[in-house]
Coordinates of C-alpha atoms in Angstrom, one line a residue:
Chain T
M1 CA 0.0 0.1 -0.1
A2 CA 1.5 3.2 -1.1
L3 CA 0.4 6.5 -2.8
K4 CA 1.6 8.1 -6.1
I5 CA 1.9 11.4 -7.6
I6 CA 0.2 12.0 -10.8
A7 CA 3.1 13.9 -12.5
S8 CA 1.0 15.8 -15.1
Q9 CA -1.0 17.6 -12.4
C10 CA 1.9 17.9 -9.8
T11 CA 2.8 21.8 -9.6
V12 CA 6.1 20.6 -8.1
C13 CA 5.5 23.0 -5.1
G14 CA 7.2 20.6 -2.8
A15 CA 4.8 20.7 0.0
C16 CA 4.3 16.9 0.2
E17 CA 8.0 16.1 0.3
F18 CA 8.0 18.8 3.4
E19 CA 5.0 17.1 5.1
C20 CA 5.8 13.4 4.5
P21 CA 6.7 11.9 8.0
N22 CA 8.6 9.0 6.4
G23 CA 10.9 10.7 4.1
A24 CA 9.2 8.8 1.2
I25 CA 8.9 11.7 -1.4
R26 CA 11.8 13.1 -3.2
M27 CA 12.6 15.0 -6.5
K28 CA 13.7 12.9 -9.5
G29 CA 14.6 15.2 -12.2
D30 CA 11.8 17.6 -12.7
I31 CA 9.0 15.7 -10.8
Y32 CA 8.3 14.4 -7.4
I33 CA 8.2 10.7 -6.8
V34 CA 6.8 8.5 -4.1
D35 CA 9.1 5.6 -2.7
P36 CA 6.3 2.9 -2.2
K37 CA 8.9 1.0 0.2
K38 CA 8.9 3.9 2.7
C39 CA 5.0 5.1 2.1
T40 CA 2.6 3.8 4.7
E41 CA 0.0 6.1 3.6
C42 CA 0.5 7.9 7.0
D43 CA -1.4 4.8 8.6
G44 CA -0.9 5.4 12.4
Q45 CA 0.7 8.6 12.1
F46 CA -2.0 10.8 10.9
D47 CA -5.7 10.6 10.0
E48 CA -5.2 10.9 6.4
P49 CA -2.1 10.8 3.9
Q50 CA -0.3 14.1 4.6
C51 CA 0.8 14.4 0.9
A52 CA -2.7 14.3 -0.3
A53 CA -3.9 16.6 2.4
V54 CA -1.4 19.4 1.6
C55 CA -1.5 19.0 -2.0
P56 CA -2.9 22.1 -3.9
V57 CA -4.3 20.1 -6.7
P58 CA -7.1 17.7 -6.0
N59 CA -6.6 14.1 -6.9
T60 CA -2.8 14.2 -7.5
C61 CA -1.6 12.4 -4.6
V62 CA -3.6 9.1 -5.1
K63 CA -3.5 5.3 -4.1
A64 CA -1.3 3.3 -6.5
A65 CA -2.6 0.4 -7.9
P66 CA -1.5 -2.7 -6.1
A67 CA 1.4 -4.3 -7.7
A68 CA 0.3 -7.3 -9.5
Chain A
M1 CA 19.1 73.6 -16.9
S2 CA 21.9 74.2 -14.1
S3 CA 21.6 70.5 -13.0
P4 CA 24.9 68.6 -13.1
V5 CA 24.8 65.9 -15.7
F6 CA 25.0 63.3 -13.2
S7 CA 23.2 59.9 -13.5
L8 CA 23.3 57.0 -11.0
E9 CA 22.5 54.9 -14.0
A10 CA 25.7 55.8 -15.9
L11 CA 27.7 54.9 -12.7
V12 CA 26.5 51.4 -12.5
S13 CA 26.1 50.3 -16.0
A14 CA 28.4 47.7 -16.9
P15 CA 31.4 47.3 -17.0
I16 CA 31.6 49.1 -13.5
S17 CA 34.7 50.7 -12.5
V18 CA 35.0 51.7 -8.7
D19 CA 37.6 54.2 -9.6
A20 CA 35.2 55.8 -12.2
M21 CA 32.5 55.9 -9.5
R22 CA 35.0 57.5 -7.1
A23 CA 36.1 59.9 -9.6
K24 CA 32.5 61.1 -10.5
L25 CA 32.2 61.5 -6.9
Q26 CA 35.0 64.1 -6.6
E27 CA 34.0 65.8 -9.8
G28 CA 33.5 69.6 -9.0
G29 CA 34.0 69.0 -5.2
C30 CA 31.1 69.3 -3.1
S31 CA 28.7 72.0 -4.7
S32 CA 25.8 71.5 -2.2
T33 CA 25.2 72.8 1.2
S34 CA 24.0 69.4 2.2
C35 CA 27.2 67.4 2.1
G36 CA 27.0 64.9 5.0
S37 CA 23.5 65.3 5.6
S38 CA 21.6 62.3 6.5
A39 CA 18.8 62.7 4.2
K40 CA 16.5 61.6 6.9
P41 CA 12.8 62.7 6.5
D42 CA 11.8 64.9 9.5
E43 CA 9.0 62.7 10.8
M44 CA 10.8 59.5 11.1
P45 CA 12.7 58.3 14.4
E46 CA 16.4 57.6 13.8
D47 CA 16.2 53.9 14.6
V48 CA 13.4 53.3 12.3
W49 CA 15.2 55.2 9.4
D50 CA 18.3 53.2 9.8
K51 CA 16.4 50.0 9.2
I52 CA 14.5 51.2 6.1
K53 CA 16.7 53.9 4.4
D54 CA 18.5 51.2 2.1
H55 CA 15.3 49.0 1.7
P56 CA 13.5 49.7 -1.5
C57 CA 10.3 48.2 -0.5
Y58 CA 10.1 50.0 2.8
S59 CA 11.2 53.3 1.7
E60 CA 9.7 54.9 -1.2
E61 CA 12.8 57.1 -1.1
A62 CA 15.3 54.2 -1.1
H63 CA 13.7 52.5 -4.0
H64 CA 15.3 55.1 -6.4
Y65 CA 18.8 53.9 -5.3
F66 CA 18.8 50.4 -4.0
A67 CA 17.9 47.0 -5.4
R68 CA 16.4 43.8 -4.0
M69 CA 16.9 40.2 -5.0
H70 CA 14.6 37.4 -4.2
V71 CA 15.8 33.8 -3.9
A72 CA 13.1 30.9 -4.6
V73 CA 14.3 28.4 -2.2
A74 CA 10.9 28.0 -0.5
P75 CA 8.4 26.6 -2.8
A76 CA 6.1 24.8 -0.5
C77 CA 2.8 26.5 0.8
N78 CA 0.2 25.8 3.5
I79 CA -2.5 27.7 2.0
Q80 CA -4.4 28.1 -1.4
C81 CA -5.4 31.6 -2.4
N82 CA -7.9 32.1 -5.0
Y83 CA -5.4 34.6 -6.8
C84 CA -2.4 32.3 -6.8
N85 CA -1.3 29.7 -9.2
R86 CA 2.3 28.7 -9.2
K87 CA 2.1 26.4 -12.0
Y88 CA 2.4 28.8 -15.2
D89 CA 5.3 30.8 -15.6
C90 CA 6.7 32.9 -18.5
A91 CA 9.9 35.0 -18.5
N92 CA 7.9 38.1 -19.3
E93 CA 5.3 37.6 -16.6
S94 CA 5.8 40.0 -13.5
R95 CA 3.6 38.8 -10.7
P96 CA 4.3 37.4 -7.2
G97 CA 4.9 33.6 -6.8
V98 CA 6.1 33.1 -10.4
V99 CA 9.5 31.8 -10.7
S100 CA 11.5 30.2 -13.5
E101 CA 13.7 27.9 -11.2
K102 CA 13.7 27.0 -7.8
L103 CA 16.9 26.9 -5.8
T104 CA 18.7 24.9 -3.0
P105 CA 20.1 27.1 -0.3
D106 CA 23.6 26.4 -1.7
Q107 CA 22.6 27.4 -5.2
A108 CA 21.0 30.4 -3.6
L109 CA 24.0 31.5 -2.1
R110 CA 26.0 31.5 -5.3
K111 CA 23.4 33.5 -7.0
V112 CA 23.2 36.0 -4.2
V113 CA 27.0 36.5 -4.3
T114 CA 27.4 36.8 -8.1
V115 CA 24.4 39.5 -8.0
A116 CA 26.1 41.2 -5.4
N117 CA 29.3 41.3 -7.1
E118 CA 27.7 42.9 -10.3
V119 CA 24.8 44.8 -9.1
P120 CA 26.3 47.3 -6.6
Q121 CA 22.8 48.7 -5.7
L122 CA 21.8 45.4 -4.1
S123 CA 20.9 45.9 -0.5
V124 CA 18.2 43.4 0.3
L125 CA 17.8 39.5 0.1
G126 CA 14.2 38.4 0.3
I127 CA 12.6 35.0 0.3
A128 CA 8.9 35.6 -1.2
G129 CA 7.7 32.3 -2.4
P130 CA 6.7 30.7 -4.8
G131 CA 5.4 29.1 -1.5
D132 CA 5.5 30.5 2.1
S133 CA 9.1 31.2 3.6
C134 CA 8.1 30.5 7.3
Y135 CA 6.1 27.2 6.3
D136 CA 9.0 25.9 4.3
W137 CA 11.4 27.2 7.1
K138 CA 14.4 24.9 7.2
K139 CA 15.3 26.1 3.5
T140 CA 14.7 29.9 4.6
K141 CA 16.8 29.6 7.6
A142 CA 19.6 27.9 5.7
T143 CA 19.7 30.3 2.8
F144 CA 19.7 33.4 5.4
D145 CA 22.5 31.8 7.5
A146 CA 24.7 31.0 4.7
V147 CA 24.3 34.5 2.8
S148 CA 24.7 36.5 6.1
R149 CA 27.9 34.7 6.8
E150 CA 29.2 35.6 3.4
I151 CA 27.7 39.2 3.1
P152 CA 27.1 40.6 6.7
D153 CA 25.7 44.0 5.9
I154 CA 22.9 42.5 3.5
K155 CA 19.4 43.2 4.7
L156 CA 17.3 40.1 5.1
C157 CA 13.4 40.0 4.7
L158 CA 10.9 37.6 4.2
S159 CA 7.3 37.5 2.9
T160 CA 4.8 35.0 4.6
N161 CA 0.9 34.4 5.0
G162 CA 1.6 34.4 8.8
L163 CA 0.1 31.0 9.4
A164 CA 3.2 29.4 10.4
L165 CA 5.2 32.5 11.4
P166 CA 4.3 32.4 15.2
D167 CA 6.3 29.0 15.2
H168 CA 9.6 30.7 14.1
V169 CA 9.3 34.3 15.5
D170 CA 12.2 34.0 17.7
E171 CA 14.5 32.3 15.3
I172 CA 13.6 35.3 12.9
A173 CA 14.5 37.7 15.7
E174 CA 17.8 36.2 16.3
M175 CA 18.8 35.8 12.6
N176 CA 18.5 39.9 12.4
V177 CA 15.7 39.6 9.9
D178 CA 14.7 43.3 10.0
H179 CA 11.9 43.3 7.7
V180 CA 8.8 40.9 7.4
T181 CA 5.8 41.4 5.1
V182 CA 2.5 39.5 6.0
T183 CA -0.1 39.1 3.4
I184 CA -3.4 40.0 5.1
N185 CA -6.4 40.3 3.0
M186 CA -9.2 40.1 5.6
V187 CA -10.0 40.3 9.1
D188 CA -13.6 38.9 8.7
P189 CA -13.5 35.3 8.3
E190 CA -16.8 35.4 6.1
I191 CA -14.9 37.5 3.6
G192 CA -11.7 35.3 4.1
A193 CA -13.7 32.2 2.9
K194 CA -14.1 33.9 -0.4
I195 CA -10.5 34.3 -0.8
Y196 CA -9.0 31.4 0.7
P197 CA -10.4 27.8 -0.2
W198 CA -8.4 25.8 2.3
I199 CA -5.5 26.2 4.8
F200 CA -3.1 23.3 5.9
H201 CA -2.4 23.7 9.8
Q202 CA -1.1 21.4 12.3
H203 CA -1.5 18.4 9.9
K204 CA -5.1 19.1 9.0
R205 CA -6.6 20.7 6.2
Y206 CA -9.4 23.1 6.9
T207 CA -11.8 24.7 4.7
G208 CA -14.2 27.6 4.5
V209 CA -15.0 30.1 7.2
E210 CA -13.2 27.9 9.9
A211 CA -9.9 28.0 7.8
A212 CA -10.3 31.8 7.4
R213 CA -10.7 32.3 11.1
I214 CA -7.7 30.1 12.1
L215 CA -5.7 32.2 9.3
H216 CA -7.0 35.5 10.8
E217 CA -6.1 34.6 14.5
R218 CA -2.6 33.5 13.5
Q219 CA -2.1 36.7 11.5
M220 CA -2.9 38.9 14.2
L221 CA -0.6 36.9 16.5
S222 CA 2.1 37.2 14.0
L223 CA 1.8 41.1 13.9
E224 CA 1.8 41.2 17.7
M225 CA 4.8 38.9 18.1
L226 CA 6.8 40.7 15.5
R227 CA 5.9 44.2 17.1
D228 CA 7.1 42.8 20.5
R229 CA 10.3 42.0 19.0
G230 CA 10.9 45.3 17.1
I231 CA 10.8 43.7 13.7
L232 CA 9.4 46.0 11.0
V233 CA 6.2 44.7 9.6
K234 CA 4.7 45.6 6.1
V235 CA 1.2 44.2 5.4
N236 CA 0.3 43.4 1.8
S237 CA -3.3 43.3 0.8
V238 CA -4.6 42.2 -2.6
M239 CA -7.7 44.5 -3.6
I240 CA -10.4 42.3 -4.9
P241 CA -13.1 44.5 -6.1
G242 CA -16.6 43.2 -4.8
I243 CA -15.0 41.0 -2.3
N244 CA -12.6 43.0 0.1
D245 CA -12.1 46.6 -1.4
E246 CA -14.3 48.3 1.1
H247 CA -13.2 45.8 3.8
L248 CA -9.5 46.9 3.6
L249 CA -10.4 50.0 5.4
D250 CA -11.0 47.6 8.4
V251 CA -8.0 45.7 7.6
N252 CA -6.1 48.9 7.7
A253 CA -7.2 49.9 11.1
W254 CA -6.6 46.4 12.6
V255 CA -3.1 46.3 11.3
K256 CA -2.2 49.8 12.3
E257 CA -3.4 49.0 15.8
R258 CA -1.1 46.0 16.0
G259 CA 1.9 48.2 14.9
A260 CA 2.4 47.5 11.2
F261 CA 4.8 50.0 9.8
L262 CA 3.6 50.1 6.1
H263 CA 0.4 48.9 4.3
N264 CA 0.7 47.8 0.8
V265 CA -2.7 47.6 -1.1
M266 CA -1.9 45.8 -4.4
P267 CA -4.4 45.4 -7.3
L268 CA -5.6 41.8 -8.0
I269 CA -3.9 40.2 -11.0
S270 CA -6.5 37.9 -12.6
A271 CA -5.9 37.3 -16.3
P272 CA -7.5 34.1 -17.5
E273 CA -4.4 32.7 -18.9
H274 CA -2.7 32.8 -15.4
G275 CA -5.1 29.9 -14.5
T276 CA -6.0 31.0 -11.0
H277 CA -9.3 30.6 -9.6
F278 CA -10.2 34.2 -9.9
G279 CA -8.8 34.6 -13.3
L280 CA -11.1 31.6 -14.5
T281 CA -14.2 32.7 -12.8
G282 CA -13.7 36.2 -14.3
Q283 CA -13.3 38.2 -11.1
R284 CA -11.8 41.5 -12.4
G285 CA -8.9 43.4 -10.8
P286 CA -9.4 47.1 -10.1
T287 CA -8.4 49.8 -12.4
A288 CA -5.3 52.2 -11.6
M289 CA -8.0 55.0 -10.7
E290 CA -9.9 52.7 -8.3
L291 CA -6.8 51.6 -6.7
K292 CA -5.7 55.2 -6.1
A293 CA -9.1 56.2 -4.7
L294 CA -9.0 53.3 -2.3
Q295 CA -5.5 54.3 -1.2
D296 CA -6.5 57.9 -0.9
K297 CA -9.3 56.7 1.5
L298 CA -6.8 54.9 3.4
E299 CA -4.5 57.8 3.8
G300 CA -4.4 58.7 7.6
G301 CA -4.3 55.1 8.9
A302 CA -1.3 52.8 8.5
K303 CA 1.4 54.5 6.4
L304 CA 0.6 53.3 2.6
M305 CA 3.4 51.8 0.2
R306 CA 2.6 53.0 -3.3
H307 CA 5.8 52.1 -5.2
C308 CA 5.2 48.3 -5.2
R309 CA 5.7 46.6 -8.4
Q310 CA 4.3 43.1 -7.5
C311 CA 7.6 41.6 -8.7
R312 CA 8.1 38.0 -9.4
A313 CA 9.4 35.7 -6.6
D314 CA 13.0 35.7 -8.3
A315 CA 13.4 39.3 -9.4
V316 CA 16.6 41.0 -9.2
G317 CA 17.5 44.6 -9.5
L318 CA 15.8 47.9 -9.0
L319 CA 12.0 48.0 -8.3
G320 CA 10.4 48.3 -11.8
E321 CA 13.3 46.3 -13.5
D322 CA 14.0 42.6 -13.5
R323 CA 17.4 41.5 -14.1
G324 CA 16.4 37.9 -13.0
Q325 CA 17.0 36.4 -16.4
E326 CA 20.8 37.5 -16.4
F327 CA 21.4 35.3 -13.3
T328 CA 19.8 31.9 -14.0
L329 CA 21.6 29.0 -12.6
D330 CA 23.3 27.9 -15.9
Q331 CA 24.8 31.5 -16.1
L332 CA 26.2 31.5 -12.4
P333 CA 30.0 30.5 -12.0
A334 CA 30.7 27.3 -10.3
Q335 CA 33.2 29.2 -7.7
I336 CA 32.7 32.6 -6.8
R337 CA 34.1 34.8 -4.2
Y338 CA 32.4 37.9 -2.7
D339 CA 33.9 41.1 -3.5
P340 CA 32.5 44.0 -1.4
S341 CA 34.2 46.7 -3.4
K342 CA 31.6 47.8 -5.8
R343 CA 28.9 47.9 -3.3
A344 CA 30.9 49.9 -0.8
A345 CA 31.8 52.6 -3.6
Y346 CA 28.1 52.8 -4.7
R347 CA 26.9 53.5 -1.2
E348 CA 29.4 56.3 -0.8
V349 CA 28.0 57.8 -4.0
V350 CA 24.4 57.3 -2.9
A351 CA 25.2 58.9 0.4
H352 CA 26.1 62.3 -1.2
E353 CA 23.5 62.2 -3.8
R354 CA 20.6 61.4 -1.9
G355 CA 21.5 64.3 0.6
D356 CA 21.2 66.7 -2.2
H357 CA 18.2 65.3 -3.5
Q358 CA 16.5 65.5 0.1
V359 CA 17.3 69.1 0.4
N360 CA 16.1 69.7 -3.1
K361 CA 12.9 68.1 -2.0
Q362 CA 12.3 70.0 1.0
A363 CA 12.9 73.4 -1.1
V364 CA 10.1 72.3 -3.6
V365 CA 7.7 71.8 -0.6
A366 CA 8.4 75.2 0.7
Q367 CA 8.1 76.6 -2.7
L368 CA 4.6 74.9 -3.5
R369 CA 3.2 75.9 0.0
A370 CA 4.3 79.6 -0.6
L371 CA 2.5 79.5 -4.0
G372 CA -0.9 79.3 -2.2
A373 CA -2.7 77.4 -5.1
E374 CA -5.4 74.9 -4.4
Q375 CA -5.2 72.6 -7.3
T376 CA -3.6 69.3 -7.7
L377 CA -1.8 67.9 -10.7
L378 CA -1.0 64.5 -11.7
V379 CA 2.3 64.1 -13.4
A380 CA 3.8 60.9 -14.8
V381 CA 7.7 60.7 -15.1
A382 CA 10.0 58.3 -17.0
T383 CA 12.9 57.3 -15.0
K384 CA 15.7 54.7 -14.7
G385 CA 16.3 55.4 -10.9
G386 CA 18.2 57.8 -8.8
G387 CA 15.5 60.1 -8.3
R388 CA 15.7 61.9 -11.8
I389 CA 14.0 62.3 -15.1
N390 CA 16.4 60.2 -17.0
E391 CA 14.4 57.7 -19.3
H392 CA 13.4 58.1 -22.9
F393 CA 9.5 58.2 -23.3
G394 CA 9.6 55.4 -25.9
H395 CA 11.9 53.2 -23.8
A396 CA 9.7 53.4 -20.6
K397 CA 8.3 50.1 -19.4
E398 CA 6.5 52.0 -16.5
F399 CA 5.8 55.6 -15.6
Q400 CA 5.9 57.0 -12.0
V401 CA 2.9 59.0 -11.1
Y402 CA 3.1 61.9 -8.8
E403 CA 0.5 64.3 -7.5
A404 CA 1.5 67.9 -6.9
G405 CA -0.5 69.9 -4.7
P406 CA -0.4 72.8 -2.2
G407 CA 1.4 70.4 0.2
G408 CA 4.2 69.4 -2.0
V409 CA 4.9 66.6 -4.4
T410 CA 3.9 63.1 -3.4
F411 CA 4.4 59.8 -5.3
V412 CA 0.9 58.1 -5.9
G413 CA 1.9 54.9 -8.0
H414 CA 3.2 53.7 -11.1
R415 CA 1.7 52.7 -14.5
K416 CA 3.2 49.9 -16.5
V417 CA 3.1 50.2 -20.3
D418 CA 4.5 48.3 -23.2
S419 CA 7.8 50.2 -24.3
Y420 CA 6.3 52.3 -27.1
C421 CA 9.6 52.5 -29.0
L422 CA 11.2 48.9 -29.8
G423 CA 14.3 49.3 -32.0
G424 CA 13.6 52.9 -33.2
F425 CA 10.0 52.3 -34.5
G426 CA 7.0 53.7 -32.7
E427 CA 4.0 51.3 -32.9
D428 CA 0.8 53.3 -33.0
A429 CA -1.3 50.6 -31.3
T430 CA 1.2 50.5 -28.3
L431 CA 1.1 54.3 -28.2
D432 CA -2.8 54.0 -27.7
G433 CA -2.1 51.6 -24.9
V434 CA 0.3 54.2 -23.1
I435 CA -2.2 56.7 -23.5
A436 CA -5.0 54.5 -21.9
A437 CA -2.6 53.5 -19.0
L438 CA -1.9 57.2 -18.3
E439 CA -5.8 57.9 -17.5
G440 CA -5.9 61.0 -15.2
V441 CA -2.5 62.3 -15.9
E442 CA -2.0 65.7 -17.5
V443 CA 1.7 66.0 -17.9
V444 CA 4.5 63.4 -18.8
L445 CA 8.1 64.4 -18.1
C446 CA 10.7 62.2 -19.6
A447 CA 14.5 62.4 -20.9
K448 CA 13.5 62.7 -24.8
I449 CA 10.4 62.4 -26.8
G450 CA 9.8 62.5 -30.4
D451 CA 7.5 64.8 -32.0
C452 CA 5.1 62.3 -33.2
P453 CA 4.1 60.8 -29.7
K454 CA 4.1 64.1 -28.3
E455 CA 1.3 65.3 -30.7
S456 CA -0.5 62.1 -30.0
L457 CA -0.5 62.5 -26.5
E458 CA -1.5 66.3 -26.8
A459 CA -4.6 65.2 -28.9
A460 CA -5.4 63.1 -25.9
G461 CA -5.1 66.0 -23.4
I462 CA -1.6 65.1 -22.1
R463 CA 1.3 67.4 -22.3
A464 CA 4.6 65.8 -22.6
T465 CA 8.0 67.4 -22.3
D466 CA 11.9 66.6 -22.2
R467 CA 12.7 70.4 -20.9
Y468 CA 13.6 68.8 -17.5
A469 CA 15.8 65.8 -18.5
L470 CA 18.1 64.9 -15.9
D471 CA 16.6 67.0 -13.3
Y472 CA 15.3 65.9 -9.9
I473 CA 11.7 64.5 -10.2
E474 CA 10.2 66.7 -7.6
A475 CA 11.9 69.8 -8.7
A476 CA 10.9 69.5 -12.1
I477 CA 7.2 68.8 -11.2
G478 CA 7.4 71.7 -8.9
A479 CA 8.2 74.0 -11.8
V480 CA 5.4 72.6 -14.0
Y481 CA 3.0 73.2 -11.2
A482 CA 4.2 76.6 -10.4
E483 CA 4.3 77.5 -14.2
Q484 CA 0.5 76.3 -14.5
F485 CA -1.0 77.5 -11.2
G486 CA 1.5 79.9 -9.5
R487 CA 2.4 83.4 -9.4
R488 CA 5.8 84.2 -8.6
V489 CA 6.0 85.1 -5.0
T490 CA 9.6 86.0 -5.0
D491 CA 12.0 87.7 -7.6
A492 CA 14.2 84.6 -7.5
P493 CA 13.3 82.2 -10.2
L494 CA 12.1 78.7 -9.1
M495 CA 15.1 76.4 -8.1
L496 CA 15.1 73.6 -10.4
S497 CA 17.8 71.5 -9.1
A498 CA 20.2 71.3 -6.3

């Protein structure tokens, strides 16, 4: 279970990187990516995933489809 | 004209020679009685003047001489404002929050040192977005610490929405940040809800009136905490017609009560292509005359700033110019050392020049009072800085507008225009735009103007002249005013320059 960032909508504001309690978000080239190994969806830490809560663009930090 | 042909612009145009600057300073010795004058306006306490005298955004007088730069190190934001969209950027766009590239604190240090070496007017380093400097605090602090180690006399300032500021106010005070700008658009949460769709505070997103109420409380707390620590606060407000335009009178009273030093009411920028909520919903911005009317109504409350250019969050140079594109990352040297000599020489030159200017200004006020005329006159000036009329009409990207009246000559704002003359050819369509932008203005003063644009302006009821080229702005306007409304009160001719 992890979140991902829809790159085409991302404004690269960096707020998610800053809020992520797990350090799971980083810049890769010109875009931000979520490291699925580190992402916990903020379960047990906050009421909701912090990246999604702070993101200025709706539906940009979303649940990644589970790996097959 | 008896004015010495002396232009600050000539002194600092590349390549800059410090010796040449000093030589210029020596030329003709000290012809003025004001040598060594502090140029301090009478009504201002000494300690406040010391803080603002080199800060272009805090002092209208300083903005003729000193330059600021912003570094975009703090992109993350904790608020959504309906007038803001940080996604779209074009090199020619000038509005807050827009940047071409974001910097790490190390990159920012290299950029500041490069600019300090090449732009001797530089006096202030600001962090003004594209996000919020207090929310993205670690990067703001790392940048300020690094730069002030390298350039100890640079003034630090930051711009914030105030939501996260109370968490960092003691660090701000310790770091010698002298100036903080807080953007406050409302004191009534019902109005705030129309401006801010949400805020992110203590790990939660709040919306609607609740969000606006939390923001309001934190903003007022920020003002009080800053005031208690002796940090000068400027309040920025965006004037949004139909939403908060009348309400800004209340905002002005609230922020004055909490010790704000300066209130800067800026017009909403809402072109649809900027992609902001207000831009897309057709919310219009105020006209230049609507803005002036509101600012006139606010006069008497917290002191107003009228020379704001709403610059980009990575702007470099004097207010009204932006040399940011000359200092992008790919143009910065990999290794750079700070060389303080040019900035030091420039300060010497300015100390002398602004002393003369201040004495000259006071003389103009005395002359206009003595005239006893009642009328006011709106005059637009083309200038490249230094407080003088030294820009060609066709090259002006903006005009500075002054009002002359019985109390003297006061700055009331600026009007941006597309340069009329590009590569020597005047475009008639552009001239129409210039004439529209000069609504309400009766006289245009510039360093040079051709017959053609002059006649077109005259047809539109605007007189333009280059008779006062290189004169001090206030002196020239005083002379125009006296010519139009005055009778000569003494036998001595009106003094036009120092």
